[in-house]
Tab-separated table of C-alpha atoms and ligand atoms in Angstrom:
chain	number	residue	atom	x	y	z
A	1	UNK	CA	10.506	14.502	4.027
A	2	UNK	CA	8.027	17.037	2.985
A	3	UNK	CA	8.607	20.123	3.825
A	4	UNK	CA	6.881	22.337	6.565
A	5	UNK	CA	5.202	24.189	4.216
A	6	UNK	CA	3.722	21.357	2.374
A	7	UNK	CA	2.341	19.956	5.005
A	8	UNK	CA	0.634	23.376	6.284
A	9	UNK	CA	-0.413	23.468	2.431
A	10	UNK	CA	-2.085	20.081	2.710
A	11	UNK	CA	-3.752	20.865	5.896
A	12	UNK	CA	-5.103	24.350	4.349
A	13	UNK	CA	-6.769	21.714	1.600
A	14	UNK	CA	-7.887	19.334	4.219
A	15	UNK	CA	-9.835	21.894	6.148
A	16	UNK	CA	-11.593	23.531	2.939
A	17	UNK	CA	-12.566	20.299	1.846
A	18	UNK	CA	-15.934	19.715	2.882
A	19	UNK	CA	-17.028	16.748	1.660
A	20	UNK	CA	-13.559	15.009	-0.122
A	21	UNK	CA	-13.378	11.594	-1.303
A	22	UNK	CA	-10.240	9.882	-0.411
A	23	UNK	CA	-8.883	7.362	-3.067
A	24	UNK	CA	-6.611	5.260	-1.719
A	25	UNK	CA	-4.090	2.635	-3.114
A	26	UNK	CA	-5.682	-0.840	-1.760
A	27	UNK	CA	-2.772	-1.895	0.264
A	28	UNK	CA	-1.926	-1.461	3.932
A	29	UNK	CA	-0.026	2.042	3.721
A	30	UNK	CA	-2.742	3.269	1.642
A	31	UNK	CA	-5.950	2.400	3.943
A	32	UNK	CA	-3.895	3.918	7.037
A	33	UNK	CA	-2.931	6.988	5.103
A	34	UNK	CA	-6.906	7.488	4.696
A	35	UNK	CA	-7.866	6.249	8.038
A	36	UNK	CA	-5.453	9.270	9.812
A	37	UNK	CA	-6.832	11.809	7.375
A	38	UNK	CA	-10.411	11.064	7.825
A	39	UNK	CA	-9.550	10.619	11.945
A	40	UNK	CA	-8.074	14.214	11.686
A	41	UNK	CA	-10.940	16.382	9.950
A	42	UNK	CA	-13.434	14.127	10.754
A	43	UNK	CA	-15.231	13.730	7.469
A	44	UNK	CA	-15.637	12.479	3.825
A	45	UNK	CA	-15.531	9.551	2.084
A	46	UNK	CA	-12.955	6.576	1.196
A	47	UNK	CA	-12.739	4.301	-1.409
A	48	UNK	CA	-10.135	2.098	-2.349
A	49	UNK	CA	-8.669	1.522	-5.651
A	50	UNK	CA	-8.343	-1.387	-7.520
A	51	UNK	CA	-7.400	-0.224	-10.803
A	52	UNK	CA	-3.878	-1.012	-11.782
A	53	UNK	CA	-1.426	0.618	-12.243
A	54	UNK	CA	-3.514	4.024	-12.502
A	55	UNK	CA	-6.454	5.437	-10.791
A	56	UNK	CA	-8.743	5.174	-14.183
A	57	UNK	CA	-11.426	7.230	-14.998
A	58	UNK	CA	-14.017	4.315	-13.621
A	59	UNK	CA	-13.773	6.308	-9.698
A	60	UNK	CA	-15.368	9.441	-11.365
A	61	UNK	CA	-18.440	7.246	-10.861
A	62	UNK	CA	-18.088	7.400	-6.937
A	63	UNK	CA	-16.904	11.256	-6.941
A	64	UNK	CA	-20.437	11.760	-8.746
A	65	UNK	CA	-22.056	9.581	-6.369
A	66	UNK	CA	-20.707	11.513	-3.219
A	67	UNK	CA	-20.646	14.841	-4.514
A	68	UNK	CA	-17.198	15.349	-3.772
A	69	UNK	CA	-15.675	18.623	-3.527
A	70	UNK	CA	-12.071	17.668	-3.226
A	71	UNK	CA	-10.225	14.271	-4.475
A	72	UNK	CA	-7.585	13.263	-2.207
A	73	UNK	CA	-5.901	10.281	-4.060
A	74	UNK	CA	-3.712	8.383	-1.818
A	75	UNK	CA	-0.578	5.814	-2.234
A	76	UNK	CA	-1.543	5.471	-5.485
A	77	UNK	CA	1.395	6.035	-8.480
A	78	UNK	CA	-0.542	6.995	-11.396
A	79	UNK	CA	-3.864	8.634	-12.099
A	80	UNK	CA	-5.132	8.163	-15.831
A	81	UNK	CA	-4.945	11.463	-18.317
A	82	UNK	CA	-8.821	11.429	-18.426
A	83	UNK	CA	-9.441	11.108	-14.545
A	84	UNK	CA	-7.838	14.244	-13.851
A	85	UNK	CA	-9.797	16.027	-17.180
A	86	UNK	CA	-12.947	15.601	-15.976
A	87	UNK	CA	-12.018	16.502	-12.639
A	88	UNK	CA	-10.888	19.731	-14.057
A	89	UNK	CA	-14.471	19.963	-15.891
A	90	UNK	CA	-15.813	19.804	-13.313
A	91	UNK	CA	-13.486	22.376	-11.526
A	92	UNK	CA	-12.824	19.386	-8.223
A	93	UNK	CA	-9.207	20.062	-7.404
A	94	UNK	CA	-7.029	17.050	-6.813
A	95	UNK	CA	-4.598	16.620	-4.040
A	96	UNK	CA	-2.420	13.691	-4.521
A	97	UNK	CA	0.143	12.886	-1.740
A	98	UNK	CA	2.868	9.630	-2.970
A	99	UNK	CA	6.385	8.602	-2.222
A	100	UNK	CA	6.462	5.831	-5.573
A	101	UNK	CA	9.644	6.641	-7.738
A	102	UNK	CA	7.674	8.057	-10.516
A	103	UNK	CA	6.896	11.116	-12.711
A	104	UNK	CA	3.543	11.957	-12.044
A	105	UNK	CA	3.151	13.694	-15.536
A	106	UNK	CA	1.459	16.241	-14.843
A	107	UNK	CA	3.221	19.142	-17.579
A	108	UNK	CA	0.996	20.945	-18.232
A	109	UNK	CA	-2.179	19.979	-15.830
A	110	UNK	CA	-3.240	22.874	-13.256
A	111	UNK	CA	-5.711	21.298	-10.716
A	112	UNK	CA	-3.453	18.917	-8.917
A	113	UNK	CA	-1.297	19.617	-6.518
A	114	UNK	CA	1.350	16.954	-6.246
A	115	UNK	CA	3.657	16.101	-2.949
A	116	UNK	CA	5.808	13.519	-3.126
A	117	UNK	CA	9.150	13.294	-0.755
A	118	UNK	CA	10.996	11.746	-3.640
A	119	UNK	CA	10.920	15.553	-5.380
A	120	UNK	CA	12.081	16.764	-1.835
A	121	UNK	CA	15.710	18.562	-1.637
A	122	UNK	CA	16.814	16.147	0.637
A	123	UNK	CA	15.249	12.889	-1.474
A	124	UNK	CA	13.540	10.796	0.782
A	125	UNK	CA	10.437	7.984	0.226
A	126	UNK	CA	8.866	7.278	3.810
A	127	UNK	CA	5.285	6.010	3.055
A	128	UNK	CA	2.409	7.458	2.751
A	129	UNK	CA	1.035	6.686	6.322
A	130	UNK	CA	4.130	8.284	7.620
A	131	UNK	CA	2.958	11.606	5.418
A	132	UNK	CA	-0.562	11.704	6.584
A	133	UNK	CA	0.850	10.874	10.108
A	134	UNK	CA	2.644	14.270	9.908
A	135	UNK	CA	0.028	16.305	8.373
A	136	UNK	CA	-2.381	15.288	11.001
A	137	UNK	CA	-0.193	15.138	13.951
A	138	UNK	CA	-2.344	13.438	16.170
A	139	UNK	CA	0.385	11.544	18.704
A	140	UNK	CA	-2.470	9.034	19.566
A	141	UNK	CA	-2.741	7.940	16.438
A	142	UNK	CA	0.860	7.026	16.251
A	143	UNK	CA	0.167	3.089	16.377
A	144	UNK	CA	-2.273	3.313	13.480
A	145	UNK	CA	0.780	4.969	11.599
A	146	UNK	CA	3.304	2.623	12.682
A	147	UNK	CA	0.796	-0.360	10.670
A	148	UNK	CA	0.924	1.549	7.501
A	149	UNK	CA	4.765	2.165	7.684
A	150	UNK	CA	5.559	-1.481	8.850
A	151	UNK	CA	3.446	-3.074	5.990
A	152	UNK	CA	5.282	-0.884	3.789
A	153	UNK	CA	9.065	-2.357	5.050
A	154	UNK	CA	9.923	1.467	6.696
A	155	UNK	CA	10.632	1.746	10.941
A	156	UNK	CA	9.185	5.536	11.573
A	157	UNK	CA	11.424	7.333	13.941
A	158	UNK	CA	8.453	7.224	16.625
A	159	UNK	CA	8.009	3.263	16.965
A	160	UNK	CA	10.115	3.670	20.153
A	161	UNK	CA	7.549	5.282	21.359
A	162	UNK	CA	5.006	2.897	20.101
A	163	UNK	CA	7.025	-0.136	21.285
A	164	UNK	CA	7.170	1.531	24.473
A	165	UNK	CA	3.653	1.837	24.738
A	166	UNK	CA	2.254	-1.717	23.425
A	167	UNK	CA	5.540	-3.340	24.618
A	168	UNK	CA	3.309	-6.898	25.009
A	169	UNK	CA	2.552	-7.067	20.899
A	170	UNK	CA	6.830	-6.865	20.343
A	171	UNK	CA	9.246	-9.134	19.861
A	172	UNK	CA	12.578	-7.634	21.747
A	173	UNK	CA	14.614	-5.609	19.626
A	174	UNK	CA	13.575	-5.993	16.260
A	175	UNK	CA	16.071	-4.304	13.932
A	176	UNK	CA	13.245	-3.945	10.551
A	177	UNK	CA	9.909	-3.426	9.684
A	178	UNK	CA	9.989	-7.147	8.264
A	179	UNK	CA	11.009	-8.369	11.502
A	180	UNK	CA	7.787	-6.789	13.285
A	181	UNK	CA	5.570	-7.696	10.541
A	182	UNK	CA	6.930	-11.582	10.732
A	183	UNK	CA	7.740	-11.934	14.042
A	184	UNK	CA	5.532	-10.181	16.452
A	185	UNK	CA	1.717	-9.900	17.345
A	186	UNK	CA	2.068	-6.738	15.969
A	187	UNK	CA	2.734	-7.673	13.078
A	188	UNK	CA	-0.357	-9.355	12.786
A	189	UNK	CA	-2.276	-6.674	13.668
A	190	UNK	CA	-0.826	-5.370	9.843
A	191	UNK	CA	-1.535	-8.488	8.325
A	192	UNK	CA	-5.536	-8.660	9.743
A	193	UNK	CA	-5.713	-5.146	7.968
A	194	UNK	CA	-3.734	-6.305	5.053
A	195	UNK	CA	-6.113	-9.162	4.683
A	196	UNK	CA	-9.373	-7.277	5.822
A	197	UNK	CA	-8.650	-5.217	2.599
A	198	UNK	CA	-8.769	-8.645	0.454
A	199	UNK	CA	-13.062	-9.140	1.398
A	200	UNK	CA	-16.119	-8.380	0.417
A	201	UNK	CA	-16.882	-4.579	0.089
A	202	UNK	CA	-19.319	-4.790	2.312
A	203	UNK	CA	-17.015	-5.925	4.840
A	204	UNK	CA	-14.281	-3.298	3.688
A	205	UNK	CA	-16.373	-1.000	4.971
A	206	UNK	CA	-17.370	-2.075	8.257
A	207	UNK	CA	-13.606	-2.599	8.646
A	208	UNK	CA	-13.134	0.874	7.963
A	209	UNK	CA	-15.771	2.332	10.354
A	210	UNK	CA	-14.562	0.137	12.910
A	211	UNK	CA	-10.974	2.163	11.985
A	212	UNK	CA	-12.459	5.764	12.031
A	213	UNK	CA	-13.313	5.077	16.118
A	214	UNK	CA	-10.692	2.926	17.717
A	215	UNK	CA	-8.354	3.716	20.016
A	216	UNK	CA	-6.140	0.761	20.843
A	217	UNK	CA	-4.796	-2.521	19.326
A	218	UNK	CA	-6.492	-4.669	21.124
A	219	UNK	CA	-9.634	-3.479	20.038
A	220	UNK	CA	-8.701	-5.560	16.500
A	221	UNK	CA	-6.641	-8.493	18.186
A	222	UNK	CA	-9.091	-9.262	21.353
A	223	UNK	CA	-11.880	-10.965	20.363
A	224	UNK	CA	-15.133	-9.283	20.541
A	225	UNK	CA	-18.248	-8.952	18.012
A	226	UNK	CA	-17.258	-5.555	16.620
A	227	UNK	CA	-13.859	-7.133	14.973
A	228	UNK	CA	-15.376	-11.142	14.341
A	229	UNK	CA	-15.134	-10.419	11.160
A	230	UNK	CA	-11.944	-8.938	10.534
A	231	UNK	CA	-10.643	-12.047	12.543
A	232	UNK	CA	-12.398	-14.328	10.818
A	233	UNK	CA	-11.356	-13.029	7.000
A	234	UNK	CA	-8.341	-13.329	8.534
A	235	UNK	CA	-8.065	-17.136	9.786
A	236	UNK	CA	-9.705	-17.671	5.958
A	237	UNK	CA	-6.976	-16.302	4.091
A	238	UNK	CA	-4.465	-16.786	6.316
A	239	UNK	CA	-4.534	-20.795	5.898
A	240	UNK	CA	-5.091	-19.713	2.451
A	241	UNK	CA	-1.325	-18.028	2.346
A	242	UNK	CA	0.241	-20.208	4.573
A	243	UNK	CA	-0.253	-22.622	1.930
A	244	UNK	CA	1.050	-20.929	-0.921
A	245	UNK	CA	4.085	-19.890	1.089
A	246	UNK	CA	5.205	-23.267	1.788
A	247	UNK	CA	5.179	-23.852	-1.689
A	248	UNK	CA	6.860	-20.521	-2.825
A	249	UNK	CA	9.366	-21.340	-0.256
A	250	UNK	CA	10.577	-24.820	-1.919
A	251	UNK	CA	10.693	-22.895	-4.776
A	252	UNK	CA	12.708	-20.634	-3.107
A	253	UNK	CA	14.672	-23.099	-1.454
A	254	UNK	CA	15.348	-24.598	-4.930
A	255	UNK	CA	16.360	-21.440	-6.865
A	256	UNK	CA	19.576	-20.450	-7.220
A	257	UNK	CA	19.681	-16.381	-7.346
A	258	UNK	CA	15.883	-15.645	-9.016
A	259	UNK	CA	13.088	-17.141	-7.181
A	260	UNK	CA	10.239	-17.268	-9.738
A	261	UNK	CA	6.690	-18.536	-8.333
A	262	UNK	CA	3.502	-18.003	-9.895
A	263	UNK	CA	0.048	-18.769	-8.570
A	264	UNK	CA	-3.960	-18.432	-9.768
A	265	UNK	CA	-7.161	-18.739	-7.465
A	266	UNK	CA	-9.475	-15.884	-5.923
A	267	UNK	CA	-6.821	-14.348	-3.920
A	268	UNK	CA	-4.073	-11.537	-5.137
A	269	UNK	CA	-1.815	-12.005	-2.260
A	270	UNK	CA	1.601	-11.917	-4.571
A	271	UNK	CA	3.239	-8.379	-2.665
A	272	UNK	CA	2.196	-10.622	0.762
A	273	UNK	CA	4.143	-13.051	-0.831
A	274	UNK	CA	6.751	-11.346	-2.291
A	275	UNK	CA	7.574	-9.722	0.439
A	276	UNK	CA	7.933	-12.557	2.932
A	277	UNK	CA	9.606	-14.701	0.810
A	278	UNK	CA	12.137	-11.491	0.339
A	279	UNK	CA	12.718	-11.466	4.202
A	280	UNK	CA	13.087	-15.212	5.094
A	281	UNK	CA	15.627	-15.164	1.627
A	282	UNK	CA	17.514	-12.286	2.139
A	283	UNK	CA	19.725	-12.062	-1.117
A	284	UNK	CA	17.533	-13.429	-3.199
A	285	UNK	CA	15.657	-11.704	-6.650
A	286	UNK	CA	12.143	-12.257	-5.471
A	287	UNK	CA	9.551	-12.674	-8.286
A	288	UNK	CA	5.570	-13.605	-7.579
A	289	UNK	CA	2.996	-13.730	-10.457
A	290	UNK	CA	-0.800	-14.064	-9.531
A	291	UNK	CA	-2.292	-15.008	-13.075
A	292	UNK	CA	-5.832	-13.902	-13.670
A	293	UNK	CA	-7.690	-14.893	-16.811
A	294	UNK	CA	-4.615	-14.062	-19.504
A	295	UNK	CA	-3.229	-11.429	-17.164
A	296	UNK	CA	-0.398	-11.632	-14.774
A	297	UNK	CA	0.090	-9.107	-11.642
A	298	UNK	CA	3.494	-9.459	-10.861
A	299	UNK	CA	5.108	-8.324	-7.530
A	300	UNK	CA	8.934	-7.900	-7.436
A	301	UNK	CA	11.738	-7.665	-4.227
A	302	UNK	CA	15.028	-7.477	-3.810
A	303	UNK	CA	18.249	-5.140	-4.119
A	304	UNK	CA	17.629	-2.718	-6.858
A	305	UNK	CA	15.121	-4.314	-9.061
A	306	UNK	CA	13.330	-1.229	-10.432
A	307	UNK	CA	15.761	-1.126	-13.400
A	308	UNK	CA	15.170	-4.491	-14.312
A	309	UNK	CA	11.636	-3.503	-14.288
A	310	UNK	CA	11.473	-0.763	-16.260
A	311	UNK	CA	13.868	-2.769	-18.700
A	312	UNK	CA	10.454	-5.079	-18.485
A	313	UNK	CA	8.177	-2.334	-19.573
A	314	UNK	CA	10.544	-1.543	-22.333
A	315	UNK	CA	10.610	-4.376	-23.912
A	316	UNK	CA	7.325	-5.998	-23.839
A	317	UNK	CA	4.511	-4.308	-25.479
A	318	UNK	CA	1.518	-3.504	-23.517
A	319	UNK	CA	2.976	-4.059	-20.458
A	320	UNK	CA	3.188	-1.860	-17.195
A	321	UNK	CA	5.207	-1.383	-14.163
A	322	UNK	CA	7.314	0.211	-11.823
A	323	UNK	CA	8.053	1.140	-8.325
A	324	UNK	CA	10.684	1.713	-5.765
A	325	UNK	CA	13.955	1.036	-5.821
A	326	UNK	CA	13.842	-2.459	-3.851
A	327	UNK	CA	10.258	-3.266	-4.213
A	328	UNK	CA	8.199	-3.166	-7.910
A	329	UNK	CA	5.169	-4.386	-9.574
A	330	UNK	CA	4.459	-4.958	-13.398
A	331	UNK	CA	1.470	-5.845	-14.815
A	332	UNK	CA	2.040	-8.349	-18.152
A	333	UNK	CA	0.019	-10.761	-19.810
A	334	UNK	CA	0.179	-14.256	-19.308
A	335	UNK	CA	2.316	-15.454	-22.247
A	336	UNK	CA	4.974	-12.574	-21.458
A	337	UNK	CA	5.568	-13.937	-18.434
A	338	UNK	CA	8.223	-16.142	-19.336
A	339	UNK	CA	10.283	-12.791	-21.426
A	340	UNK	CA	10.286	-10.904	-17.835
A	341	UNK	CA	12.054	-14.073	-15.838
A	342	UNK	CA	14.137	-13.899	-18.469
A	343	UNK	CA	14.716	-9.847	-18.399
A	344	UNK	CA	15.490	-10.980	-14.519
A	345	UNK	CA	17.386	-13.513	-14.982
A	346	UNK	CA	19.987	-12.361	-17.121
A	347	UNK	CA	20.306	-9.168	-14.678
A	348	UNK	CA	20.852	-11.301	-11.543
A	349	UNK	CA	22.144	-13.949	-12.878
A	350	UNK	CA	25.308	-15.538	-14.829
B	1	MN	MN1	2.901	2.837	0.012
């Protein structure tokens, strides 16, 4: 948890910001981590990042663009040496709220202030929806929270509540995140966001403004003409992943304890993947590549695989990665792929 007094300290940035720029990691927990801010103070701008595994110094661009006065970066693990630099320069303080597993490196650098629950006394890593949820304190909001939390496999301590108030989009008595997320309408209320994020910018955005106003659920899963495009991105890639589930699934089904599947195409879907071939597997060393050109984004589950992973970034040169504890991403190229099953492999399995 963060403490009090971070959060108050957040707030106090929040409200001198006039015109921030939110960066946010492009994932589910990161989008709803900007979408509460931006509900609470009722300004500024969002962009999400698709740099990996660091915020590079390519979003200066859009910080110019908008005039920011404050950077809010969001979700995201790393932010490149030369991003924060000019941001110093240029005397825009930084305000970067995580819960990744990683040293944010900053000895030595003055205009970023850094919360992260993992540096809390009591060590904790609840995402970052579930931070921004608490900063902003806005009970209504408490669905849109619940979405960024269940994407990223954590059950807040108000989805009672939530359940209690959209009982029709639960299964009864789910006992995970996953088993919202895979099992309920709810759950695809996460994954039309979670695909939303995968389309056209222009559509990103009308996604988002459609985010900054709504109050209920159903104004996503009931059809009208304000979400017809969310819905239809998601039919698109949906048949698109149900696909390349079914075949990471006889993979799966074929694997003894390290399920290795890699894929190609348009779509980076491999933590969607990942992570549902992870819950219908339970046990199981969950590996899924998506190759692009000679570069492979890899997306890793299962019980304690960040040390296996940052064995991986050890021992091949050039490559990048890590994560949390149970859930980890690397970044490799093509012809290393083979060295990390390996790395995984001999780990898991004898
Ligand atoms: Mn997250």
């Amino acid at each position: 948890m963060l403490s009090q007094e971070q959060i108050e300290e957040i707030k106090g940035h929040l409200e001198r910001a006039q015109n921030p720029i939110f960066l946010f990691d492009n994932d589910c927990d990161g989008l709803i981590s900007f979408i509460l801010l931006r509900r609470f103070i009722d300004r500024g701008k969002g962009v999400a990042i698709k740099s990996f595994p660091e915020l590079d110094e390519s979003y200066l661009r859009r910080v110019e663009e908008f005039g920011s006065d404050y950077i809010f970066v969001l979700d995201k693990p790393q932010i490149s040496k030369e991003f924060i630099e000019e941001a110093r320069k240029k005397s825009i303080p930084i305000v970067w709220i995580d819960h990744h597993d990683v040293n944010p490196g900053l000895e030595g650098v003055s205009n970023v202030s850094y919360y992260n629950p993992i540096y809390s006394k009591e060590k904790s890593s609840e995402p970052t929806s579930f931070l921004a949820y608490s900063i902003a304190g806005v009970k209504k909001d408490n669905w849109l929270a619940m979405i960024g939390c269940v994407a990223d496999n954590f059950l807040p301590d108000f989805s009672e509540e939530v359940i209690k108030e959209h009982k029709e989009l639960f299964s009864k008595h789910p006992k995970s995140a996953f088993d919202i997320l895979y099992e309920s309408e709810f759950g695809k209320l996460v994954s039309m966001l979670s695909f939303g994020l995968k389309d056209r910018t222009s559509n990103v955005v009308a996604m988002i403004n459609l985010l900054f106003k709504i109050n209920s659920p159903s104004e996503i899963l009931t059809e009208d003409e304000k979400n017809f495009k969310i819905r239809k991105r998601y039919e698109s890639v949906n048949s698109v992943y149900q696909k390349l589930l079914d075949k990471a699934k006889r993979v799966a089904r074929a694997s003894k304890k390290v399920v290795f599947f890699q894929y190609g195409g348009e779509l980076s879907m491999s933590a969607d993947i990942a992570n549902e071939i992870s819950y219908r597997f339970p046990g199981k060393v969950v590996i899924v590549a998506y190759l692009k050109g000679s570069i492979a984004n890899v997306s890793i589950r299962g019980k304690s695989v960040r040390n296996a992973t940052l064995r991986v970034v050890e021992a091949i040169e050039g490559s990048r990665g890590g994560g949390h504890e149970h859930a980890t991403g690397a970044k490799v190229s093509v012809e290393d792929l083979d060295k990390l099953r390996k790395i995984f492999e001999d780990e898991f399995e004898d």
